Short mmCIF file of C-alpha atoms in Angstrom, two decimals:
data_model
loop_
_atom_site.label_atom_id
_atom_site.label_comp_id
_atom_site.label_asym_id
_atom_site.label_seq_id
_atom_site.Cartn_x
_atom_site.Cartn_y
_atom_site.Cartn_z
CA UNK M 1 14.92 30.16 -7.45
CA UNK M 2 17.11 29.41 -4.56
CA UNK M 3 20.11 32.44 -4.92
CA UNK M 4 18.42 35.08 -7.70
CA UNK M 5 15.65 35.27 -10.46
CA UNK M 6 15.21 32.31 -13.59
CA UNK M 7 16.57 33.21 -16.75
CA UNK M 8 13.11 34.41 -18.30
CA UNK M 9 14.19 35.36 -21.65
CA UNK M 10 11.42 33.86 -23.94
CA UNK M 11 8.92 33.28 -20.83
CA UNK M 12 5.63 33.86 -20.17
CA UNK M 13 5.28 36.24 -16.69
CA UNK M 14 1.34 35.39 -16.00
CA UNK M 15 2.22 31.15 -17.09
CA UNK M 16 4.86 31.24 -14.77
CA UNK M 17 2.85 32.15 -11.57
CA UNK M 18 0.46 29.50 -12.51
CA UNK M 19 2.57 27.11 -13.22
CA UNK M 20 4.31 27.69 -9.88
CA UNK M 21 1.36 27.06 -8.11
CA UNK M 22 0.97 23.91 -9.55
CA UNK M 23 4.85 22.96 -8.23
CA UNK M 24 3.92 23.60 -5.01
CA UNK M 25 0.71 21.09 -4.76
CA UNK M 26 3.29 18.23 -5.77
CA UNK M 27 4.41 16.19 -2.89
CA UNK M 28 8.50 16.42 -3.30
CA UNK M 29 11.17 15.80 -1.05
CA UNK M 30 13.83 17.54 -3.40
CA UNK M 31 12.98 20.17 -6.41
CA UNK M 32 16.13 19.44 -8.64
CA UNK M 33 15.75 22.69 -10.81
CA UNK M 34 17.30 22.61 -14.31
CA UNK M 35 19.24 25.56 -13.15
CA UNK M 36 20.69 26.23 -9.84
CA UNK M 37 21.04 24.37 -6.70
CA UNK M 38 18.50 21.45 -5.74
CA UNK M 39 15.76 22.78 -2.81
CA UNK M 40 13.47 21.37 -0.39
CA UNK M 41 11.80 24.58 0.98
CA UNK M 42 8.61 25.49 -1.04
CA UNK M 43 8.78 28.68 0.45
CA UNK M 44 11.23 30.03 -1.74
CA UNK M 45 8.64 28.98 -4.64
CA UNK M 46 6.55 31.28 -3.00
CA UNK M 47 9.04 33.86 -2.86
CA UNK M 48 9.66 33.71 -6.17
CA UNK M 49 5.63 34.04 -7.32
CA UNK M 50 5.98 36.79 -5.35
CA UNK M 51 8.78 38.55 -7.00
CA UNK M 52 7.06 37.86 -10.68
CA UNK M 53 3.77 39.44 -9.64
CA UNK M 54 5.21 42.60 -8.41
CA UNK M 55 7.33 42.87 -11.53
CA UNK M 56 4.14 42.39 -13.87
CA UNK M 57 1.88 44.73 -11.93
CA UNK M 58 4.86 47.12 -12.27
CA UNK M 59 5.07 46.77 -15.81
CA UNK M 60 1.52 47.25 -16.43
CA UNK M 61 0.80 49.92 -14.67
CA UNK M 62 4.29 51.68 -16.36
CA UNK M 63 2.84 50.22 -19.79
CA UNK M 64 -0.87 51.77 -18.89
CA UNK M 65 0.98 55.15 -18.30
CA UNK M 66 2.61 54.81 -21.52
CA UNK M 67 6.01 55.05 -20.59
CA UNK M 68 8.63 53.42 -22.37
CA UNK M 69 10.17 50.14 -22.66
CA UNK M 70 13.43 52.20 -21.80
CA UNK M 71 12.33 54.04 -18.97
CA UNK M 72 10.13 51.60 -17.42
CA UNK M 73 13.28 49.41 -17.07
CA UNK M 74 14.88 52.12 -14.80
CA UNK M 75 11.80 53.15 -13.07
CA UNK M 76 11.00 49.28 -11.94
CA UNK M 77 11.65 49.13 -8.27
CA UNK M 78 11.63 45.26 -6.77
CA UNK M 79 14.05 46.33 -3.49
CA UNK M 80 11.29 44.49 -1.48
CA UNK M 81 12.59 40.85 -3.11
CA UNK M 82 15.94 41.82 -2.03
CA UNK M 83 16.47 39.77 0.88
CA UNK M 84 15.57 36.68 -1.38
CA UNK M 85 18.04 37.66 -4.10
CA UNK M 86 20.58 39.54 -2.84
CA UNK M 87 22.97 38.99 -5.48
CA UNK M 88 20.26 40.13 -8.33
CA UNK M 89 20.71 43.59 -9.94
CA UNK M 90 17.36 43.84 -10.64
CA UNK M 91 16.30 44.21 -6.82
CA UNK M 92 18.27 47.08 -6.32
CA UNK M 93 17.00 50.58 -6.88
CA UNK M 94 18.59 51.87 -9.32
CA UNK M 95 20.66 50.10 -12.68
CA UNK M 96 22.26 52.79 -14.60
CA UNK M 97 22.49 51.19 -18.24
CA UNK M 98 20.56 47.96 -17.53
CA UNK M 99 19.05 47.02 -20.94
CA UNK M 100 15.01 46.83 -20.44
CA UNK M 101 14.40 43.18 -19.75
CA UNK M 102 10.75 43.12 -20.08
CA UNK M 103 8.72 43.26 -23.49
CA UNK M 104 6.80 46.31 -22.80
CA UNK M 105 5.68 47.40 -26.21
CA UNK M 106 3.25 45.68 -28.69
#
């Protein structure tokens, strides 16, 4: 969470969020993450809900319009997360080529 997006291969988006929430309602001193570098700010736990619920409500309304798994993963637009993870692809505008990363179909 602390320098660009989880792995979120086999995850659940919407279990994630919640999840989150519970993390912050802990009383820590130190998240030690199983990836990444330890944290203290639960902001960046915030940051990071944030960043998962615009890329769900992106995907459903793309899925709702029927567009394709294909498309939607070039048409998915999370430039406003940038400034949290600047060194992830997937907050820039555009990714010519970027495999869909989402399961939008089914």
């Amino acid at each position: 969470m602390e320098s660009r997006p989880a792995y979120m291969g086999d995850a659940f988006f919407d279990e994630w969020v919640t999840t989150l929430d519970a993390l912050k309602k802990l009383d820590f001193a130190v998240d030690l993450p199983g990836h990444g570098v330890p944290f203290t700010n639960k902001s960046l736990i915030t940051a990071y809900q944030s960043y998962l619920q615009d890329l769900t409500a992106q995907v459903a309304k793309l899925r709702a319009q029927g567009v394709s798994a294909e498309d939607a993963a070039r048409r998915i637009d999370l430039t406003a997360h940038a400034k949290e993870y600047p060194g992830d692809s997937g907050t820039r505008r555009r990714h010519p080529g970027r495999p869909p990363r989402l399961c939008l179909d089914g």
